[in-house]
Coordinates of C-alpha atoms in Angstrom, one line a residue:
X1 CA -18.5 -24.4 15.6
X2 CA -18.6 -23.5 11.7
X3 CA -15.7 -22.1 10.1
X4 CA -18.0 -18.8 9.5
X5 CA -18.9 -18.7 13.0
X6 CA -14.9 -19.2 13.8
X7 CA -13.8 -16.6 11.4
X8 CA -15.5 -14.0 13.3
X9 CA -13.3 -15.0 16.5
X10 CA -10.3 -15.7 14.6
X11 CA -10.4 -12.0 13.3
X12 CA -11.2 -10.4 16.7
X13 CA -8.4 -12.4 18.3
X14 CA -5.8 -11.4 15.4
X15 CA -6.9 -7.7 16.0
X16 CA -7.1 -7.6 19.9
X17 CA -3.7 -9.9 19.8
X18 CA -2.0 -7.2 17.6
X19 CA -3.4 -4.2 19.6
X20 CA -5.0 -3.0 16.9
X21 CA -8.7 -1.2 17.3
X22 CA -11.5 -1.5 15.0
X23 CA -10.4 2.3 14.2
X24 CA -7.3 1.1 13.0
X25 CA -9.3 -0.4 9.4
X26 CA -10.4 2.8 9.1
X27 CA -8.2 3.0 5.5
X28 CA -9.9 -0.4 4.6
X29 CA -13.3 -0.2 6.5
X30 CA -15.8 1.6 8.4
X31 CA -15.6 0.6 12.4
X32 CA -19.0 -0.5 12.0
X33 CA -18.5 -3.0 9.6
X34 CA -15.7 -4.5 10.9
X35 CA -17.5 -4.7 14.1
X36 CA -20.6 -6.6 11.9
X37 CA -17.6 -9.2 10.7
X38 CA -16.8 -9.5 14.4
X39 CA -19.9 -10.3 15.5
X40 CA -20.3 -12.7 12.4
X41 CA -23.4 -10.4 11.2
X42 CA -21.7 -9.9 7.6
X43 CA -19.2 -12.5 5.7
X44 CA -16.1 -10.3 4.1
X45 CA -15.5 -11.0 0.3
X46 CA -11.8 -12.7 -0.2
X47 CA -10.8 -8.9 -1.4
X48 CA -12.1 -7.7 2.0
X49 CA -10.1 -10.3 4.0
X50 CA -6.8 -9.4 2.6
X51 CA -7.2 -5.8 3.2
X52 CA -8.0 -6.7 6.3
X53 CA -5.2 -8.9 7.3
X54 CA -2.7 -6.4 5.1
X55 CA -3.9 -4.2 8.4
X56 CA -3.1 -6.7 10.5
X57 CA 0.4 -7.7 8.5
X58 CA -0.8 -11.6 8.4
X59 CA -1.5 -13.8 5.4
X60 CA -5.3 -14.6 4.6
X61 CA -4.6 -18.2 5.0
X62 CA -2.9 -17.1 8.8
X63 CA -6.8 -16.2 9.7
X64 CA -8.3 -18.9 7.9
X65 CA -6.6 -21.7 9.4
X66 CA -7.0 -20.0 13.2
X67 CA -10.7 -19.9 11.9
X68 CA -10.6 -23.6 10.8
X69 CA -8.1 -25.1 13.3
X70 CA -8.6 -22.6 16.9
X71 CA -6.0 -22.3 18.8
X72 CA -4.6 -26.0 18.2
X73 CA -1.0 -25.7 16.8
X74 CA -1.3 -30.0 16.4
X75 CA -5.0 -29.1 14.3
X76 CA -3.6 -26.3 12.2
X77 CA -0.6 -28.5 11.3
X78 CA -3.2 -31.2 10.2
X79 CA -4.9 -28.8 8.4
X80 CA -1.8 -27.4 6.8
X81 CA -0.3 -30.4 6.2
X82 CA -3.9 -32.1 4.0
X83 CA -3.8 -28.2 1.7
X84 CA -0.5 -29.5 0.9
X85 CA -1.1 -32.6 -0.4
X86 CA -4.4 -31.4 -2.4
X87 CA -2.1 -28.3 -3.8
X88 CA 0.4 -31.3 -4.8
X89 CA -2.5 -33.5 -6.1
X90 CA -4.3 -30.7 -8.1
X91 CA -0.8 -29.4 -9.9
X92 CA -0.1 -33.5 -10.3
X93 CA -3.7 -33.0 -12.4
X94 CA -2.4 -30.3 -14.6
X95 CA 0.6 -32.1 -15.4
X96 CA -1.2 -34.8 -16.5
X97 CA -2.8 -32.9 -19.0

């Protein structure tokens, strides 16, 4: 499964997990459209995402790394722990300069 494929069921998992109904964007987005996302018709723009997880009162990076890593705590700390060392790597580049 692709990450774009997984962000569609990461966001309808976050939503149904915090009881929240597609109405519930309304302030953000149309119930259409969200639906669209869920159903991984339409990609959201990184603006779009954090409106949406504002709604949802999670980080961005919450829903991507349920999109990247499922479920799997052990995956998502994998995943966690390797955008850690890149941060550390690219900031170690800027030092350098």
């Amino acid at each position: 499964m692709t990450a774009k494929n997984s962000l569609a069921a990461a966001l309808k998992t976050v939503r149904k997990a915090r009881g929240l109904s597609q109405e519930a964007f309304s302030d953000v987005s149309s119930r259409t459209y969200l639906s669209s996302l869920e159903r991984n018709l339409k990609s959201p723009t990184l603006n779009k995402l954090a409106e949406l997880c504002e709604v949802m009162e999670i980080h961005p990076l919450t829903l991507l790394t349920l999109a990247y890593a499922g479920e799997s705590t052990h995956q998502a700390d994998q995943l966690l722990a390797q955008v850690r060392q890149e941060m550390e790597a690219i900031q170690h580049l800027l030092d350098a300069k």
